[in-house]
Structure formats: structure tokens, C-alpha cells
XYZ file of C-alpha atoms in Angstrom:
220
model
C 237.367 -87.095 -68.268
C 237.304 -83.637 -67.433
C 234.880 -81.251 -70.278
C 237.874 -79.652 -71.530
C 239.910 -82.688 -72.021
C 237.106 -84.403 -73.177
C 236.365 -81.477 -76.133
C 239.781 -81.221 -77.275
C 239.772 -85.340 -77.153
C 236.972 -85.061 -79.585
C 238.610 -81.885 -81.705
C 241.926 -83.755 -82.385
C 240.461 -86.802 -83.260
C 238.793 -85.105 -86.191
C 241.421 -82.707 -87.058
C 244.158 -84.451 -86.288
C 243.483 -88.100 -87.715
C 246.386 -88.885 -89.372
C 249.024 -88.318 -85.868
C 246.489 -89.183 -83.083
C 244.037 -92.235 -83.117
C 241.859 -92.799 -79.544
C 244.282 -95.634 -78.342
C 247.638 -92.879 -78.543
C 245.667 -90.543 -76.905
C 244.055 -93.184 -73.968
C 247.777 -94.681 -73.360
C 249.610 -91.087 -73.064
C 246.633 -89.993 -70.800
C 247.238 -93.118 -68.839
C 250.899 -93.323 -68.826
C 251.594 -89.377 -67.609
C 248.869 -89.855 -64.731
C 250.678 -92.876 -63.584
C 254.010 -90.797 -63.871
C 252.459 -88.105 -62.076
C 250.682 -90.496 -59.078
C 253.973 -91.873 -58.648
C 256.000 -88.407 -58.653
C 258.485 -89.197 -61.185
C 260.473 -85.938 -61.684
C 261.955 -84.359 -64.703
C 260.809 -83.331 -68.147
C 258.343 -84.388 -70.604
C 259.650 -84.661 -74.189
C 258.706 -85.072 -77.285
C 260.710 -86.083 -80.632
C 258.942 -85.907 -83.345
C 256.796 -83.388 -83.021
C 255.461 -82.331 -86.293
C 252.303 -79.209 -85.837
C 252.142 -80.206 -82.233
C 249.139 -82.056 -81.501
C 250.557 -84.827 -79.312
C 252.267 -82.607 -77.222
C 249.216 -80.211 -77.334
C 247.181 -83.217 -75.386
C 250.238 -83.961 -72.774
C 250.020 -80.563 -71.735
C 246.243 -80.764 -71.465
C 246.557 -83.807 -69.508
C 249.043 -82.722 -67.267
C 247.501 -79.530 -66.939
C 244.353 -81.374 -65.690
C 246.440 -83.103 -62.878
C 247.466 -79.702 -61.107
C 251.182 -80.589 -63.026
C 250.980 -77.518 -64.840
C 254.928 -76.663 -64.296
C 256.279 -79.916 -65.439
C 258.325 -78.728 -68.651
C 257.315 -80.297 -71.950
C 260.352 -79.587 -74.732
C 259.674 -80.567 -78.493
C 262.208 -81.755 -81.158
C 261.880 -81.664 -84.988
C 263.790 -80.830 -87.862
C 260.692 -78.895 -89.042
C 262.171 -79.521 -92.811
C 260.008 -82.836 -93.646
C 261.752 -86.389 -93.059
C 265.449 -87.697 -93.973
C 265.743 -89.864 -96.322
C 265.024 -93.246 -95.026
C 267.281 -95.907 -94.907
C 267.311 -99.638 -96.703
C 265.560 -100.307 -92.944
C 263.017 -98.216 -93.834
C 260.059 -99.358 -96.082
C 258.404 -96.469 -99.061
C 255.520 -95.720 -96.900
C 256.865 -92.299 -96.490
C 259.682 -90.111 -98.262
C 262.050 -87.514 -97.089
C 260.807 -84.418 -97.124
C 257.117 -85.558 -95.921
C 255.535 -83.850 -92.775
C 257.047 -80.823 -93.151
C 255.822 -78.533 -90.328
C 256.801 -74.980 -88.214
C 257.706 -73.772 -84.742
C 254.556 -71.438 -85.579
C 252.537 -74.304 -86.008
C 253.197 -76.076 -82.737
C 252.626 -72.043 -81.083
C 249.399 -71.495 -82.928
C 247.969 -75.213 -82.129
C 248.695 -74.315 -78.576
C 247.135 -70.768 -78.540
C 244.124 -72.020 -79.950
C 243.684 -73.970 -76.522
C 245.034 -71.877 -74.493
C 247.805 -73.865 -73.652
C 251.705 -72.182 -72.840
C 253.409 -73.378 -75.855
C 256.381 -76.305 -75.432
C 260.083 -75.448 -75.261
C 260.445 -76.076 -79.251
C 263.807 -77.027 -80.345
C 264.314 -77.371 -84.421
C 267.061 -79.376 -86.135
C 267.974 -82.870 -86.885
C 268.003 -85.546 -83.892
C 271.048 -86.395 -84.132
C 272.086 -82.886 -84.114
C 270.126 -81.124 -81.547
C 269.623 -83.678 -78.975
C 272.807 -84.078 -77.601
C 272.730 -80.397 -77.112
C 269.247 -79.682 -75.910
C 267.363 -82.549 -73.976
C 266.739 -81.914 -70.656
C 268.976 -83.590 -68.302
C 266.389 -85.521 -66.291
C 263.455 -87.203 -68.444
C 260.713 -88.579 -67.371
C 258.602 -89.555 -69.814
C 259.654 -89.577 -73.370
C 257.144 -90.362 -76.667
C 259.586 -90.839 -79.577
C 258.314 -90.523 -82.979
C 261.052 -90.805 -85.245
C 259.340 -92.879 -88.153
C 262.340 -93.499 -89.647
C 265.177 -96.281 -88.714
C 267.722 -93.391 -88.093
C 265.535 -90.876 -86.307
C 264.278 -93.810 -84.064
C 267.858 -94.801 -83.134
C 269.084 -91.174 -82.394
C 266.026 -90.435 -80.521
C 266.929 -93.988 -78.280
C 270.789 -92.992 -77.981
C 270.428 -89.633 -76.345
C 267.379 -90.248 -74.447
C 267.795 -93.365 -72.752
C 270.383 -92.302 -70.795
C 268.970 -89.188 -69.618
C 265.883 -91.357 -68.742
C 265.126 -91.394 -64.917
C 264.467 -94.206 -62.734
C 260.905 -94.857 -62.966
C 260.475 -93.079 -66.780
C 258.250 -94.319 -69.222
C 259.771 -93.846 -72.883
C 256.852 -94.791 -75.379
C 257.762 -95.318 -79.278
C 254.962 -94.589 -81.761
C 255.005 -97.434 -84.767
C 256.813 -100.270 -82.795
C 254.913 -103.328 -84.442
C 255.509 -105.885 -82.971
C 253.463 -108.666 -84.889
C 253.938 -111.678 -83.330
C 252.627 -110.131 -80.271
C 249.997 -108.211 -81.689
C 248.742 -109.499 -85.182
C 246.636 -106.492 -85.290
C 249.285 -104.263 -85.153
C 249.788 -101.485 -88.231
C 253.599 -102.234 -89.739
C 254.048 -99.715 -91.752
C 257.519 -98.537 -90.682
C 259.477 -101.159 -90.085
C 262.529 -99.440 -89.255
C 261.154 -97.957 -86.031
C 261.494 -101.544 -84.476
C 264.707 -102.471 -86.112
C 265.922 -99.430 -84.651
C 264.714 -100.519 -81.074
C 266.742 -104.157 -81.332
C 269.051 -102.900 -82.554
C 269.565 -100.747 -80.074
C 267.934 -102.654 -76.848
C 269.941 -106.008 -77.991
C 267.825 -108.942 -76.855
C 266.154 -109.647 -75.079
C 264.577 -107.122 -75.599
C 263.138 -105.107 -72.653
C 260.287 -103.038 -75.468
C 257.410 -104.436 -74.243
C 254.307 -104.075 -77.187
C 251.193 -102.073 -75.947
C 247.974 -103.393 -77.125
C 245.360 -100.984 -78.035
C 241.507 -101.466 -78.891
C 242.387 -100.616 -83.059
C 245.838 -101.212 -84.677
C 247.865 -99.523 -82.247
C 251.432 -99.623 -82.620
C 253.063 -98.950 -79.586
C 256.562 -99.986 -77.383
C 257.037 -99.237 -74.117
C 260.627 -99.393 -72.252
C 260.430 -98.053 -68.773
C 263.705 -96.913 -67.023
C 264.159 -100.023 -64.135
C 267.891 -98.765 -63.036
C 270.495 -96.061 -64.543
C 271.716 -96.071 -67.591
């Protein structure tokens, strides 16, 4: 790992705890050097965004594999979370993780990283108007049954072939016992979008990682 990546690996493990863990941050390295090896073109987004310190790292990464011009675009509502759904379980409320646009800028000035394209509103709402048109790799974390389901309907499709989409607190326990359930919506929202069989396939990290991973075979 390259010093710098390696010292902000370290900083946002420790001031970031509660959005990153060392498996999220190992499987987006992997995934977007993979995506870059194999030239995959379009955008990196984000949805779900919060102060910015997942998207902070994909720039750092890509940055570190000369992919510096690769754009990165961000989407949250920046007002906390919607009310959940009877999906959803009471880990978290609407109105938790509220964040800024100045929040994502500042996280990304302290590293001297160009900030993302930052879009605010709610998913269902801004992405239709404001993902890019080519995507190719997407890391959706919508938390919520309704967020996760937007975030799946309007970025599938613009998905590339070849395009990784990964979805943060897809739990998946009969494949991975170890795997934190928390937010159980997130994976309704994938069947019931993906039908089955479902093509989701559950990464396994070293901890409780809860991770899907669809990647784009054909177009959508």
C-alpha cells in the first residue's frame, strides 16, 4: 500500500469507525483496481454519502492508480434518513446521519483530494436527474428499504457492462453467519428488486462484513 494510502487507511479507521471498518475499505480498494486493470469506463458513484469518507478513500485509491480523472459524483439528501418503512427494523430513525455538502468538501481538503461532484436531495428525486449516464462502479448505501430500492432502480440500468455495484448492509445470513443484520430492509430491497434467483452474490470479509455484490454481465 502506498504511505499515503496507507496513513489515511489508518486516519479513517479511527475517525471514521462508525461508516468504514478495514474489510469496506480492503474490498473497495480491491474492487476499483480490478475495474481499473480491466478499463471499465464511466463514473464512480456514490449514494449515500453522508460527511464523505467512503468516497474520500475511492478517490485516494484511484488517485493512486494514475485514474485521477475518473469522475466520482455523490448523492445524499444531507437532511438525516426517511422514515423507514415496516421493512425496515428500529436500528436507526429518520432524521439520523444528518450531514453537509461542506462536510464532504472539508473531508476532502483536509487530504488534498478535488472534492466529488456532490448532488443533495432525496434518491428518488435526484437520481433520475443527475447520475451519470455510464457507471461503472456503484457503492450504494441506502440503509433503508426505500433508499436501497431507488438507489437499485436508477442505477442498474445505467450500469455498464463489466460494473461492479456493491451494497453496504446486504446480510445475507445463511451465507455468512457472521454477517451484521442490522438493516434488514437493505436486502429485502435487493430481492425484491433482483427477483430470484438472485444474482447479489454475499462478500465475505475477515469481521462482520455485510456486503452484496451484483456485477453488470449484459445491458440492462
Amino acid at each position: 500500500m502506498e504511505p499515503q494510502l496507507k496513513d489515511l487507511y489508518t486516519w479513517l479507521l479511527r475517525e471514521h469507525s462508525g461508516t468504514v471498518c478495514a474489510d469496506r475499505l480492503q474490498v473497495i480498494a480491491e474492487e476499483l483496481t480490478a475495474l481499473h486493470a480491466r478499463r471499465v469506463p464511466g463514473a464512480v458513484v456514490e449514494i449515500g454519502t453522508f460527511r464523505g469518507a467512503t468516497a474520500l478513500w475511492m478517490s485516494a485509491v484511484l488517485d493512486t492508480l494514475g485514474d485521477e480523472d475518473r469522475e466520482i459524483h455523490v448523492y445524499d439528501s444531507f437532511q438525516g434518513l426517511p422514515t423507514p418503512s415496516d421493512h425496515d427494523s428500529d436500528h436507526l430513525r429518520g432524521g439520523d446521519l444528518v450531514a453537509s455538502p461542506g462536510d464532504v468538501r472539508a473531508l476532502h481538503n483536509t487530504w488534498g483530494k478535488r472534492p466529488p461532484e456532490i448532488h443533495a436531495g432525496w434518491f428518488h428525486e435526484i437520481l433520475p436527474l443527475a447520475l451519470p449516464r455510464e457507471i461503472a462502479f456503484a457503492y450504494l448505501d441506502g440503509d433503508f428499504y426505500g433508499s436501497t430500492l431507488a438507489g437499485l432502480e436508477h442505477c442498474v440500468p445505467r450500469l455498464v457492462v463489466g460494473a461492479v455495484l456493491l451494497i453496504d448492509d446486504y446480510a445475507d445470513t445463511a451465507v455468512n453467519p457472521r454477517a451484521w443484520d442490522g438493516l434488514p430492509g437493505v436486502k429485502r430491497a435487493c430481492d425484491t428488486y433482483f427477483a430470484s434467483p438472485s444474482p447479489v452474490t454475499v462478500v465475505i470479509g475477515d469481521g462482520d462484513l455485510a456486503f452484496g455484490r451484483y456485477e453488470q454481465a449484459v445491458l440492462r
